[in-house]
Short mmCIF file of C-alpha atoms and ligand atoms in Angstrom, two decimals:
data_model
loop_
_atom_site.label_atom_id
_atom_site.label_comp_id
_atom_site.label_asym_id
_atom_site.label_seq_id
_atom_site.Cartn_x
_atom_site.Cartn_y
_atom_site.Cartn_z
CA VAL A 1 1.16 21.66 -14.18
CA PRO A 2 -1.34 22.70 -15.30
CA THR A 3 -3.30 21.94 -12.13
CA PRO A 4 -5.82 19.16 -12.94
CA LEU A 5 -8.97 20.87 -11.68
CA ALA A 6 -11.30 18.08 -12.85
CA GLU A 7 -9.41 15.60 -10.69
CA LEU A 8 -9.43 17.97 -7.73
CA ALA A 9 -13.22 18.41 -7.74
CA PRO A 10 -14.05 15.02 -6.15
CA VAL A 11 -11.22 15.55 -3.63
CA ALA A 12 -12.94 18.78 -2.63
CA GLY A 13 -16.22 16.90 -2.24
CA ILE A 14 -17.78 18.17 -5.47
CA GLN A 15 -19.93 15.64 -7.31
CA ALA A 16 -20.53 17.52 -10.54
CA VAL A 17 -19.34 20.58 -12.43
CA VAL A 18 -22.02 21.74 -14.87
CA ASP A 19 -22.85 24.72 -17.03
CA VAL A 20 -24.54 27.70 -15.44
CA SER A 21 -27.48 27.31 -17.83
CA ASP A 22 -28.47 24.34 -15.64
CA LEU A 23 -28.72 26.53 -12.53
CA PRO A 24 -31.97 25.71 -10.67
CA PRO A 25 -34.75 28.23 -11.53
CA THR A 26 -35.20 29.19 -7.87
CA LEU A 27 -31.59 30.41 -7.78
CA VAL A 28 -31.88 32.21 -11.08
CA ALA A 29 -34.84 34.11 -9.64
CA GLN A 30 -32.72 35.12 -6.61
CA LYS A 31 -29.91 36.38 -8.78
CA PRO A 32 -29.15 39.98 -7.88
CA ARG A 33 -30.40 42.27 -10.59
CA LEU A 34 -27.10 44.08 -10.97
CA LEU A 35 -25.29 40.83 -11.53
CA ASP A 36 -26.65 39.93 -14.92
CA ARG A 37 -24.06 37.27 -15.55
CA ILE A 38 -23.11 34.59 -13.07
CA LEU A 39 -19.61 33.34 -13.87
CA GLY A 40 -19.66 30.59 -11.30
CA ALA A 41 -21.49 29.33 -8.24
CA VAL A 42 -21.23 26.49 -5.75
CA LEU A 43 -24.17 24.75 -4.11
CA PHE A 44 -22.77 23.30 -0.90
CA ARG A 45 -25.62 20.94 -0.04
CA GLU A 46 -25.91 19.58 -3.57
CA ARG A 47 -22.11 19.55 -3.96
CA VAL A 48 -22.36 20.99 -7.45
CA ILE A 49 -20.32 23.73 -9.10
CA TYR A 50 -21.90 25.81 -11.85
CA LEU A 51 -19.65 27.50 -14.38
CA ASP A 52 -20.39 29.80 -17.28
CA GLN A 53 -18.57 27.69 -19.87
CA SER A 54 -18.53 30.53 -22.39
CA GLN A 55 -15.73 32.31 -20.49
CA VAL A 56 -12.32 32.26 -22.14
CA ALA A 57 -10.34 29.22 -20.99
CA PRO A 58 -8.01 30.86 -18.42
CA ARG A 59 -10.90 32.81 -16.92
CA LEU A 60 -13.00 29.63 -16.73
CA ARG A 61 -10.21 27.83 -14.90
CA PHE A 62 -9.87 30.69 -12.44
CA THR A 63 -13.63 30.68 -11.75
CA ASN A 64 -13.52 26.90 -11.33
CA GLY A 65 -10.65 27.25 -8.84
CA HIS A 66 -12.52 30.01 -7.00
CA GLU A 67 -15.61 27.83 -6.51
CA LEU A 68 -13.50 24.82 -5.46
CA ILE A 69 -11.84 26.95 -2.81
CA HIS A 70 -15.22 28.08 -1.45
CA LYS A 71 -15.92 24.38 -0.95
CA LEU A 72 -12.49 23.62 0.49
CA ILE A 73 -12.30 26.41 3.09
CA PRO A 74 -14.22 25.05 6.08
CA TRP A 75 -15.65 28.39 7.23
CA HIS A 76 -17.14 29.39 3.88
CA GLU A 77 -20.07 27.05 3.85
CA ALA A 78 -21.95 28.32 6.90
CA PRO A 79 -22.22 32.03 5.92
CA PHE A 80 -23.04 31.24 2.32
CA ARG A 81 -25.65 28.67 3.27
CA LEU A 82 -27.28 30.74 5.97
CA ASP A 83 -27.40 34.01 4.12
CA GLY A 84 -27.06 33.19 0.48
CA HIS A 85 -24.74 35.23 -1.68
CA ARG A 86 -27.18 38.10 -2.08
CA ASP A 87 -27.83 38.81 1.61
CA LEU A 88 -24.33 38.34 2.87
CA PHE A 89 -23.00 41.52 4.46
CA GLY A 90 -20.76 43.52 2.12
CA PRO A 91 -17.50 43.30 4.12
CA THR A 92 -18.00 39.62 5.00
CA LYS A 93 -18.79 38.72 1.43
CA GLN A 94 -15.77 40.72 0.24
CA LEU A 95 -13.51 38.87 2.68
CA LEU A 96 -14.77 35.45 1.59
CA GLU A 97 -14.43 36.38 -2.08
CA THR A 98 -10.89 37.65 -1.52
CA GLU A 99 -10.02 34.39 0.23
CA ALA A 100 -11.47 32.39 -2.64
CA ASN A 101 -9.46 34.43 -5.15
CA PHE A 102 -6.23 33.97 -3.19
CA GLY A 103 -6.92 30.26 -2.93
CA ALA A 104 -7.75 29.96 -6.64
CA ALA A 105 -4.46 31.64 -7.52
CA ASP A 106 -2.53 29.27 -5.25
CA LEU A 107 -4.31 26.28 -6.81
CA LEU A 108 -3.46 27.34 -10.34
CA PHE A 109 0.06 28.64 -9.73
CA GLN A 110 0.95 25.93 -7.21
CA ASN A 111 2.78 28.50 -5.12
CA SER A 112 6.47 27.78 -5.18
CA VAL A 113 6.24 25.80 -8.43
CA PHE A 114 5.36 28.87 -10.49
CA MET A 115 7.66 31.22 -8.61
CA GLY A 116 10.51 28.71 -8.66
CA ARG A 117 10.33 28.53 -12.44
CA ALA A 118 9.82 32.27 -12.79
CA LEU A 119 12.86 33.05 -10.66
CA ASP A 120 15.05 30.78 -12.82
CA SER A 121 15.19 33.53 -15.42
CA GLN A 122 16.10 37.16 -14.92
CA LEU A 123 13.68 39.65 -13.43
CA SER A 124 11.55 40.71 -16.37
CA LEU A 125 7.98 40.85 -17.64
CA ASP A 126 9.02 38.13 -20.09
CA SER A 127 9.35 35.66 -17.25
CA PRO A 128 5.64 35.39 -16.17
CA ILE A 129 4.50 35.86 -19.79
CA ALA A 130 6.50 32.79 -20.86
CA LEU A 131 4.92 30.66 -18.10
CA ALA A 132 1.27 31.68 -18.53
CA ASP A 133 0.51 29.04 -21.18
CA ASP A 134 2.09 26.20 -19.19
CA PHE A 135 -0.02 26.99 -16.15
CA GLU A 136 -3.11 27.77 -18.28
CA VAL A 137 -3.59 31.14 -16.65
CA SER A 138 -4.14 34.55 -18.22
CA LEU A 139 -1.20 36.87 -18.86
CA HIS A 140 -2.82 39.29 -16.47
CA ALA A 141 -3.02 36.73 -13.66
CA ALA A 142 0.51 35.43 -14.28
CA ILE A 143 2.06 38.91 -14.21
CA ARG A 144 0.16 39.89 -11.13
CA TYR A 145 1.05 36.69 -9.25
CA TYR A 146 4.70 37.19 -10.21
CA VAL A 147 4.79 40.68 -8.73
CA ASP A 148 2.76 39.90 -5.60
CA ASN A 149 5.07 37.00 -4.74
CA HIS A 150 8.42 38.31 -5.91
CA PRO A 151 11.16 38.43 -3.25
CA ASP A 152 12.72 41.59 -4.76
CA ALA A 153 11.31 45.11 -4.81
CA VAL A 154 9.06 45.06 -7.90
CA ALA A 155 5.84 46.86 -8.71
CA LEU A 156 3.18 46.57 -11.39
CA VAL A 157 0.86 49.08 -12.98
CA VAL A 158 -1.86 47.71 -15.25
CA GLY A 159 -3.64 50.09 -17.57
CA GLY A 160 -6.12 49.78 -20.40
CA ARG A 161 -5.96 51.15 -23.92
CA ILE A 162 -5.26 54.72 -24.95
CA SER A 163 -8.18 57.04 -24.31
CA ARG A 164 -8.98 60.26 -26.16
CA ASP A 165 -6.71 62.43 -24.07
CA GLY A 166 -3.74 60.32 -25.17
CA THR A 167 -3.16 58.66 -21.80
CA VAL A 168 -3.95 55.21 -20.47
CA PRO A 169 -6.27 54.80 -17.47
CA ILE A 170 -4.72 52.83 -14.61
CA TRP A 171 -6.83 49.81 -13.65
CA LEU A 172 -4.74 48.42 -10.88
CA GLU A 173 -1.39 48.66 -9.20
CA THR A 174 0.33 46.20 -6.94
CA GLU A 175 3.74 45.83 -5.36
CA SER A 176 5.83 43.07 -3.86
CA PRO A 177 6.14 43.35 -0.07
CA ALA A 178 9.79 44.44 -0.52
CA PHE A 179 8.81 47.28 -2.87
CA ARG A 180 5.99 48.49 -0.65
CA GLY A 181 8.21 48.40 2.42
CA ARG A 182 11.00 50.34 0.73
CA TYR A 183 9.15 52.84 -1.46
CA GLY A 184 5.39 52.71 -0.79
CA ARG A 185 2.70 52.57 -3.45
CA VAL A 186 3.96 52.59 -7.01
CA HIS A 187 1.69 55.36 -8.32
CA GLU A 188 3.08 57.64 -5.62
CA VAL A 189 6.65 56.69 -6.48
CA LEU A 190 6.04 57.39 -10.16
CA ASN A 191 3.75 60.32 -9.37
CA LEU A 192 1.15 59.09 -11.86
CA MET A 193 -2.62 58.94 -11.89
CA ARG A 194 -2.68 57.79 -15.51
CA LEU A 195 -0.02 56.28 -17.75
CA PRO A 196 1.46 58.72 -20.27
CA VAL A 197 1.91 57.34 -23.78
CA GLU A 198 3.94 60.01 -25.52
CA SER A 199 7.67 60.32 -25.38
CA GLY A 200 9.14 63.04 -23.25
CA SER A 201 8.88 61.37 -19.87
CA PRO A 202 10.68 58.13 -19.01
CA VAL A 203 7.41 56.26 -18.40
CA GLY A 204 5.84 57.78 -21.53
CA ASP A 205 8.80 56.64 -23.63
CA VAL A 206 8.64 53.03 -22.57
CA VAL A 207 4.84 52.80 -22.70
CA ALA A 208 4.79 54.39 -26.17
CA ALA A 209 7.41 51.91 -27.37
CA ALA A 210 5.40 48.99 -25.96
CA MET A 211 2.30 50.16 -27.84
CA HIS A 212 4.21 49.72 -31.10
CA SER A 213 5.82 46.43 -30.25
CA LEU A 214 4.66 42.85 -29.92
CA GLU A 215 7.36 42.23 -27.34
CA VAL A 216 8.32 43.48 -23.93
CA VAL A 217 10.32 46.71 -24.12
CA ARG A 218 12.56 48.08 -21.45
CA GLY A 219 13.49 51.56 -20.34
CA LYS A 220 15.22 53.22 -17.44
CA LEU A 221 13.55 55.48 -14.93
CA GLU A 222 15.42 57.92 -12.76
CA LEU A 223 13.35 59.57 -10.12
CA ARG A 224 14.25 62.24 -7.59
CA THR A 225 13.07 61.92 -4.03
CA SER A 226 11.98 65.00 -2.10
CA ASP A 227 15.41 65.09 -0.44
CA ASN A 228 16.98 64.97 -3.91
CA ARG A 229 18.21 61.41 -3.87
CA ALA A 230 18.24 59.66 -7.22
CA LEU A 231 16.26 56.43 -7.42
CA ARG A 232 17.09 54.28 -10.43
CA PHE A 233 14.56 51.81 -11.71
CA VAL A 234 14.06 49.71 -14.78
CA ALA A 235 10.65 49.69 -16.42
CA ASP A 236 9.43 46.80 -18.57
CA ALA A 237 6.32 47.52 -20.60
CA PHE A 238 4.08 45.22 -22.61
CA TYR A 239 0.86 45.86 -24.49
CA ASN A 240 -1.37 42.91 -25.51
CA GLN A 241 -3.99 45.04 -27.32
CA TYR A 242 -6.23 45.04 -24.23
CA CYS A 243 -4.01 45.93 -21.31
CA THR A 244 -0.81 47.86 -20.77
CA PHE A 245 1.54 46.28 -18.24
CA LEU A 246 4.34 48.28 -16.62
CA LEU A 247 6.75 46.41 -14.35
CA VAL A 248 9.08 48.53 -12.25
CA SER A 249 12.14 47.05 -10.56
CA GLU A 250 15.39 48.26 -9.05
CA GLU A 251 18.09 48.82 -11.62
CA HIS A 252 20.88 47.03 -9.78
CA ARG A 253 18.88 43.79 -9.89
CA LEU A 254 19.25 43.69 -13.63
CA ASN A 255 22.53 43.05 -15.27
CA LEU A 256 21.71 40.21 -17.60
CA GLY A 257 19.93 39.95 -20.90
CA ARG A 258 19.22 42.43 -23.64
CA LYS A 259 19.45 46.10 -22.84
CA ILE A 260 17.25 48.88 -24.08
CA THR A 261 18.26 52.48 -23.81
CA VAL A 262 15.80 55.33 -23.80
CA ARG A 263 17.35 58.18 -25.73
CA ALA A 264 16.82 61.81 -24.95
CA ALA A 265 14.77 62.23 -28.11
CA GLY A 266 12.35 59.63 -26.79
CA GLN A 267 13.29 56.86 -29.19
CA VAL A 268 13.62 53.45 -27.64
CA ALA A 269 16.40 51.42 -29.20
CA VAL A 270 16.39 47.66 -28.80
CA PRO A 271 19.87 46.26 -29.53
CA ARG A 272 19.75 42.60 -30.50
ZN1 ZN B 301 -17.28 33.52 -4.74
#
């Protein structure tokens, strides 16, 4: 850790990793018009990976991993070589890209290595955030990997910045298999299409507190099911000036560490 991608390239059969500005002119001409910026590409025959080196470091590593995986998965070469990226059927291309993204994540997080370390500390947004630098991955990727692979019922909502209507647009949501099996999709559980930022609702309280903090803040969520059962969750929120992260987990899983109480008035107190 971090995964030595440069040493992996020859193992994957790649002879050179070069900047995308060196992409052969014939390929540049084929570049789909909508895609004005190629982040990465692999030429199977030439065994060369092209990377846009101007990407921020964690993003560059992810793109590098993505292209390596295209080369490593035996069934990727034929469709890409026969059809070229641009002509590949939508669903097929989507499937291959999804596979490459999964593979890139596993390369960078080294599966059980990341999760083993993450599960050493209590269930919290702090856990993947603390490991992101070691693995040279983005906060976003670390948090998402943590949730997707967590053995407990946890869910993640990622939003952007506050928009004019005072709410935060939701960019993505994901759940661990345990959460999805027990409760379904997280936006349905929370009954949210956008993230509220003002106090008055449990989610609004914790998101608002995160917007004014450099650290992860924690609040409690109590939700009523249609048959009037109470579901108790804990919500961790973190805002890094670009994205708002909301991690939802079952309350009984958490009995360690600092506690934050959301008061009725909407103030979030953080006892030290
Ligand atoms: Zn790709």
